[in-house]
Amino acid sequence: MNTQLSRYQFIAVVINFLIFSSILMAPAITVVAAKQDGWLSMLLALVIGLLLMALYLFMFKKYNYPSLFELMDRIAGKWIGTLVNLLIIFYALHLAAMVVRNLSNFMVSSVVPYSHPWIYQVLTLIAVAYAAALGVKVIFLLNEMLFPFVVLFTMGSLLLILREFNFFELKPFFHTPPLEVFQGAYVTLGFPFIEILLLSAFLQFVEKKEKLRIVYLSGITIGGMTLAVTVFLIIGDEGAYLVARETYPTFSVMRDIEFFTVFERIEILLAVAWLLGLFVKITACFLVGMLGLKHLSKSTTYKVYIIPIGILVWAMSNHLHKTVMDFSNFVTTSWTFYWFSLYCLIILVLAVGILRKKHKMPASQ
Amino acid sequence: MKKANRTLKEKVVIVIVWFFSVGYAIGYLYDLPIFPVTSWLKAIYEPIYYGLFGGP
């Protein structure tokens, strides 16, 4: 299958990638530090994320959107380029494993208690591996088809929250000290606003490369604003005290909504949207790892790596963090700096390439 | 590419990937500390976080 993506398919994946990793947990993550000004933390994270990605895309465009892995080799040389590529592959697979773990944590803690997390991890990874085996275009096509439903479920869920919304819960506005607002923004900056740079590995497949930066940044803006509105509504619905004490406050709020007797326990709408979004995110990260391995081995296909990497992601999803508390603590304290390190490394490599005029050379050199 | 046409580099990468994946999975199943990347990352980044925002 010829891998040519449209800009709409790409922006849909960007929005999905951004929203559905964070929408259930973002309110709690931001509110723990920033209290009732958690929505401000999310907006701050969005602004910083946009600036970081704008710089990255500005430099990436100079090279005319090539394969990310080939670009690292072109600029940094064979050995350093290989090391950088190995790092990018590891980051992609690490993120895939964390999202798989997140999914199984959610299913076990909120949807089907007392079930075994392996069930959800293995089933998800089988679906991800199958999607990866069918090619890069398939996940973008699938997301294009599901995107309207996912948006409908999410927007519908957020509209239903308005019924119990109370401005009083958000007062006093701007009362939280700036450092605590920044602390709330710090966590959501890495998860998901810096992680989104992984999707630049798919820019090479987008058919029309005009205004691609605007498409990418627009997707980030739409996703970020949706998250900010979600945090705002959840705080206004439950209050900062309760939101900070729940792992999935969005889900909890949805669970309590009931009207006309017919509409109750509608949190499953958001859960379905979230699971679909997580599936797309895991597959995107998995595919980045596959593309990297394909490039490293100079192979014509990545299918031979699907099964071992699937096993690795499953094992990592369980072995990286023994408990949910350890998982949450790691994401809160280390995740943003960890991803910022990769961001700085890639920016450095791109900058060195621009200074050495590598962006003016043909791709073969 | 068919198996018969694989280069040496491809075969080496495939073997390494399989070894690492299976080794890591065995490490998880037998609770062995193989490639404890989380502790390495925590050792690097947690002090920075607590230095910035305070904490343990």
XYZ file of C-alpha atoms in Angstrom:
421
model
C 0.000 0.000 0.000
C 1.397 3.397 -0.982
C 1.800 5.414 2.207
C 0.404 8.822 1.318
C -1.393 10.624 4.112
C -3.660 13.615 3.819
C -3.278 16.604 6.111
C -6.697 15.889 7.607
C -5.641 12.352 8.520
C -2.482 13.716 10.125
C -4.203 16.432 12.164
C -6.826 13.916 13.351
C -4.065 11.674 14.717
C -2.335 14.680 16.354
C -5.557 15.682 18.123
C -6.287 12.099 19.150
C -2.714 11.601 20.397
C -2.909 14.736 22.524
C -6.362 14.499 24.000
C -6.882 10.881 24.791
C -3.756 10.223 26.751
C -4.522 13.068 29.132
C -8.241 13.731 29.256
C -8.948 11.334 32.096
C -5.935 12.211 34.247
C -5.078 15.827 33.359
C -7.480 17.400 35.883
C -5.960 15.480 38.793
C -2.382 16.054 37.655
C -2.797 19.816 37.356
C -5.060 20.327 40.380
C -2.707 18.577 42.819
C -0.251 21.470 42.439
C -2.345 24.360 41.155
C -5.605 23.700 43.047
C -8.586 25.514 41.521
C -6.263 27.213 38.972
C -5.422 23.854 37.362
C -7.001 25.040 34.098
C -4.428 27.845 34.061
C -1.652 25.248 34.396
C -3.045 23.409 31.385
C -3.146 26.615 29.324
C 0.415 27.431 30.375
C 1.556 23.928 29.382
C -0.187 24.388 26.011
C 1.583 27.706 25.358
C 5.003 26.330 26.297
C 4.332 23.165 24.277
C 3.339 25.215 21.228
C 6.506 27.308 21.461
C 8.703 24.221 21.778
C 7.019 22.451 18.886
C 7.048 25.612 16.743
C 10.841 25.797 17.103
C 11.178 22.086 16.348
C 8.964 22.282 13.250
C 10.691 25.453 12.051
C 13.996 23.573 12.043
C 12.500 20.338 10.672
C 10.958 22.239 7.747
C 14.409 23.476 6.745
C 15.168 19.885 5.733
C 11.815 19.570 3.894
C 10.283 16.932 6.181
C 12.435 13.877 5.499
C 12.448 10.630 7.443
C 13.409 11.536 11.022
C 15.809 8.598 11.292
C 17.535 9.248 7.971
C 17.893 12.882 8.987
C 19.677 11.988 12.225
C 22.115 9.824 10.242
C 22.604 12.545 7.640
C 23.467 15.225 10.173
C 25.207 13.353 12.966
C 26.977 10.711 10.918
C 26.749 6.941 11.013
C 27.645 6.178 14.646
C 26.212 9.176 16.532
C 23.198 9.101 14.216
C 22.648 5.441 15.082
C 22.852 6.242 18.815
C 20.327 9.067 18.456
C 18.028 6.816 16.433
C 18.280 4.079 19.067
C 17.293 6.646 21.677
C 14.271 7.768 19.639
C 13.212 4.127 19.182
C 13.583 3.512 22.912
C 11.569 6.624 23.797
C 8.794 5.550 21.409
C 8.604 2.036 22.840
C 8.857 3.328 26.412
C 5.901 5.627 25.746
C 3.942 2.777 24.137
C 4.570 0.610 27.219
C 3.505 3.392 29.597
C 0.268 3.982 27.654
C -0.497 0.235 27.608
C 0.035 0.176 31.380
C -2.161 3.243 31.761
C -4.922 1.532 29.813
C -4.772 -1.641 31.917
C -4.627 0.404 35.153
C -7.785 2.237 34.093
C -9.642 -0.931 33.106
C -8.753 -2.735 36.335
C -9.370 0.182 38.690
C -12.449 1.767 37.132
C -14.252 -0.478 34.664
C -13.782 -4.169 35.491
C -12.377 -4.493 39.023
C -10.637 -7.744 40.050
C -9.817 -8.562 36.416
C -6.199 -9.274 35.451
C -4.324 -6.431 33.724
C -2.615 -8.874 31.325
C -5.936 -9.424 29.551
C -6.184 -5.800 28.442
C -2.480 -5.465 27.690
C -2.301 -8.583 25.517
C -5.559 -7.907 23.656
C -4.559 -4.294 22.989
C -1.100 -5.301 21.781
C -2.532 -7.964 19.462
C -4.728 -5.287 17.865
C -1.792 -2.854 17.720
C 0.493 -5.460 16.144
C -2.165 -6.301 13.545
C -2.639 -2.620 12.701
C 1.132 -2.170 12.426
C 1.443 -5.222 10.164
C -1.122 -3.731 7.765
C 0.996 -0.612 7.307
C 1.336 2.991 8.417
C -1.632 4.238 6.384
C -4.129 1.859 8.031
C -4.065 3.487 11.463
C -4.485 6.934 9.895
C -7.434 5.659 7.817
C -9.000 3.989 10.859
C -8.565 7.132 12.922
C -10.102 9.205 10.128
C -13.173 6.967 10.239
C -13.470 6.893 14.031
C -12.549 10.519 14.652
C -16.066 12.001 14.267
C -17.500 9.455 16.718
C -14.705 10.022 19.196
C -15.233 13.781 18.989
C -18.989 13.304 19.359
C -18.588 11.138 22.469
C -16.095 13.524 24.023
C -17.999 16.731 23.276
C -21.260 15.076 24.324
C -19.690 14.017 27.612
C -18.324 17.509 28.278
C -21.692 19.112 27.483
C -23.403 16.818 29.964
C -20.973 17.954 32.672
C -22.250 21.526 32.240
C -25.426 20.551 34.057
C -23.618 20.322 37.402
C -21.064 23.029 36.722
C -20.645 25.708 39.388
C -18.364 28.750 39.019
C -18.052 28.912 42.792
C -15.760 25.856 42.780
C -13.220 27.754 40.654
C -12.918 30.710 43.028
C -10.751 32.458 43.966
C -9.357 32.879 40.460
C -5.588 33.380 40.064
C -5.071 32.903 43.793
C -2.521 30.078 43.496
C 1.151 31.166 43.629
C 2.848 31.223 40.175
C 5.346 28.488 41.120
C 2.521 26.078 41.948
C 0.754 26.932 38.671
C 4.016 26.196 36.881
C 4.368 22.945 38.847
C 0.941 21.902 37.555
C 1.986 22.866 34.026
C 5.301 21.006 34.354
C 3.678 17.560 34.451
C 1.299 18.117 31.538
C 4.062 19.707 29.475
C 5.810 16.361 29.060
C 2.554 14.404 28.985
C 1.478 15.071 26.238
C 2.865 18.294 24.731
C 6.493 17.192 24.242
C 5.646 13.538 23.437
C 3.844 14.819 20.315
C 7.217 15.336 18.611
C 7.223 11.571 17.901
C 4.538 12.139 15.264
C 7.069 14.085 13.178
C 8.300 10.642 12.099
C 5.134 10.460 9.945
C 5.537 13.866 8.296
C 7.504 12.231 5.471
C 4.321 10.393 4.430
C 2.064 13.459 4.204
C 1.285 14.059 0.548
C 0.972 17.846 0.500
C 3.665 19.423 2.582
C 2.495 23.044 2.247
C 1.472 24.603 5.567
C 2.278 21.386 7.395
C 3.596 23.348 10.378
C 0.259 25.130 10.676
C -1.569 21.797 10.494
C 0.639 20.296 13.220
C 0.427 23.323 15.501
C -3.324 23.645 14.910
C -3.777 20.040 16.011
C -1.800 20.744 19.173
C -3.840 23.901 19.835
C -7.189 22.140 19.382
C -6.084 19.248 21.582
C -4.661 21.542 24.241
C -7.737 23.770 24.348
C -9.960 20.691 24.691
C -7.864 19.558 27.653
C -7.965 23.029 29.221
C -11.759 23.188 28.859
C -12.038 19.696 30.348
C -9.948 20.655 33.371
C -12.023 23.843 33.782
C -15.310 21.939 33.667
C -14.170 19.130 35.965
C -12.930 21.561 38.624
C -16.187 23.491 38.341
C -18.147 20.272 38.702
C -16.418 18.483 41.566
C -14.168 21.074 43.170
C -10.393 21.054 43.492
C -10.398 19.069 46.780
C -12.085 15.973 45.288
C -10.417 16.211 41.873
C -6.934 16.138 43.439
C -7.778 12.922 45.261
C -8.944 10.884 42.280
C -6.871 9.162 39.622
C -9.491 9.522 36.873
C -11.658 12.480 37.922
C -13.202 12.957 34.463
C -14.477 9.396 34.571
C -15.776 9.824 38.124
C -17.660 12.980 37.188
C -19.269 11.273 34.215
C -20.332 8.374 36.428
C -22.438 10.696 38.586
C -24.354 12.273 35.731
C -27.966 11.222 35.516
C -30.993 12.793 33.879
C -34.291 11.664 32.432
C -33.690 8.252 34.074
C -32.701 6.898 30.657
C -29.344 8.659 30.640
C -27.269 7.279 33.514
C -23.828 5.660 33.826
C -22.847 7.451 30.620
C -19.179 7.456 31.588
C -18.797 4.505 29.240
C -19.044 6.967 26.299
C -15.893 8.682 27.459
C -14.262 5.337 28.257
C -14.912 4.096 24.699
C -13.528 7.334 23.214
C -10.508 7.083 25.509
C -9.800 3.449 24.619
C -9.991 4.227 20.894
C -7.708 7.222 21.365
C -5.223 5.194 23.397
C -5.239 2.483 20.729
C -4.274 5.078 18.098
C -1.574 6.506 20.366
C -0.059 3.100 21.177
C -0.083 2.133 17.493
C 1.547 5.438 16.494
C 4.358 4.956 19.054
C 4.730 1.300 18.019
C 5.001 2.322 14.359
C 7.680 4.928 15.147
C 9.699 2.150 16.802
C 9.122 -0.097 13.779
C 10.191 2.625 11.321
C 13.318 3.198 13.371
C 14.247 -0.479 13.437
C 13.552 -0.753 9.722
C 15.919 2.151 9.116
C 18.608 0.798 11.488
C 18.700 -2.604 9.805
C 18.381 -1.048 6.312
C 15.534 -3.467 5.702
C 12.667 -3.111 3.217
C 10.081 -4.094 5.843
C 9.579 -3.824 9.605
C 7.147 -6.759 9.937
C 9.835 -9.075 11.266
C 10.142 -6.875 14.372
C 6.439 -6.759 15.246
C 6.293 -9.880 17.437
C 9.497 -9.339 19.468
C 8.714 -5.655 20.011
C 5.142 -6.570 20.990
C 6.568 -8.939 23.629
C 9.003 -6.227 24.761
C 6.276 -3.562 25.100
C 4.091 -5.968 27.084
C 6.948 -6.861 29.435
C 7.951 -3.209 29.809
C 4.388 -2.155 30.576
C 4.468 -4.407 33.651
C 8.136 -4.407 34.648
C 8.844 -0.646 34.477
C 6.589 0.093 37.456
C 5.459 -2.459 40.003
C 2.610 -0.360 41.395
C 0.239 2.331 40.188
C 1.690 4.718 42.808
C 5.204 4.236 41.419
C 3.830 4.809 37.898
C 2.051 8.035 38.923
C 5.039 9.294 40.883
C 7.401 8.706 37.940
C 5.091 10.521 35.526
C 4.730 13.438 37.959
C 8.413 13.909 38.796
C 10.550 12.613 35.920
C 8.550 12.294 32.698
C 8.720 15.912 31.522
C 12.480 16.311 32.049
C 13.037 12.897 30.453
C 11.217 13.954 27.282
C 12.698 17.424 27.377
C 16.133 15.777 27.216
C 15.189 14.043 23.943
C 13.711 17.278 22.625
C 16.933 19.185 23.406
C 19.059 16.450 21.822
C 17.055 16.469 18.580
C 17.033 20.289 18.467
C 20.811 20.274 18.979
C 21.298 17.797 16.134
C 19.022 19.823 13.827
C 20.806 23.054 14.763
C 24.221 21.519 14.071
C 22.896 20.358 10.699
C 21.639 23.831 9.827
C 24.960 25.413 10.836
C 26.824 22.883 8.700
C 24.405 23.592 5.824
C 23.249 19.949 5.786
C 19.698 21.155 5.046
C 20.828 22.402 1.637
C 22.351 19.093 0.649
C 20.299 16.445 -1.187
C 18.926 13.637 0.967
C 21.441 11.111 -0.391
C 24.406 12.922 1.252
C 12.273 -8.900 1.726
C 12.291 -12.721 1.674
C 14.402 -14.535 4.257
C 16.969 -15.692 1.698
C 17.694 -12.096 0.666
C 18.363 -10.680 4.146
C 21.705 -9.006 4.638
C 24.013 -9.789 7.554
C 23.124 -6.449 9.187
C 19.406 -7.272 9.103
C 19.997 -10.693 10.618
C 22.163 -9.226 13.390
C 19.543 -6.596 14.256
C 16.735 -9.172 14.243
C 18.693 -11.488 16.564
C 19.568 -8.638 18.935
C 15.947 -7.454 19.055
C 14.670 -10.978 19.775
C 17.303 -11.602 22.441
C 16.613 -8.305 24.191
C 12.831 -8.717 24.044
C 12.780 -12.307 25.282
C 15.446 -11.568 27.898
C 13.504 -8.604 29.221
C 10.263 -10.614 29.288
C 11.985 -13.418 31.230
C 13.391 -10.789 33.575
C 9.865 -9.522 34.205
C 8.362 -13.004 34.688
C 11.099 -14.048 37.139
C 11.287 -10.600 38.754
C 14.932 -10.071 37.791
C 16.359 -6.521 37.628
C 17.199 -6.635 33.893
C 17.673 -3.182 32.362
C 16.155 -1.210 35.293
C 15.618 1.913 33.245
C 13.064 3.415 35.662
C 15.544 3.552 38.557
C 18.186 5.075 36.278
C 15.793 7.776 35.088
C 14.534 8.472 38.608
C 18.112 8.829 39.847
C 18.751 11.480 37.163
C 15.505 13.427 37.032
C 13.909 13.221 40.481
C 16.595 15.365 42.172
C 16.005 18.030 39.499
C 12.254 17.992 40.130
C 12.589 18.159 43.908
C 15.257 20.840 43.577
C 12.853 22.964 41.533
C 9.617 22.362 43.400
C 10.724 21.045 46.796
C 9.884 17.671 48.296
C 11.639 14.576 49.724
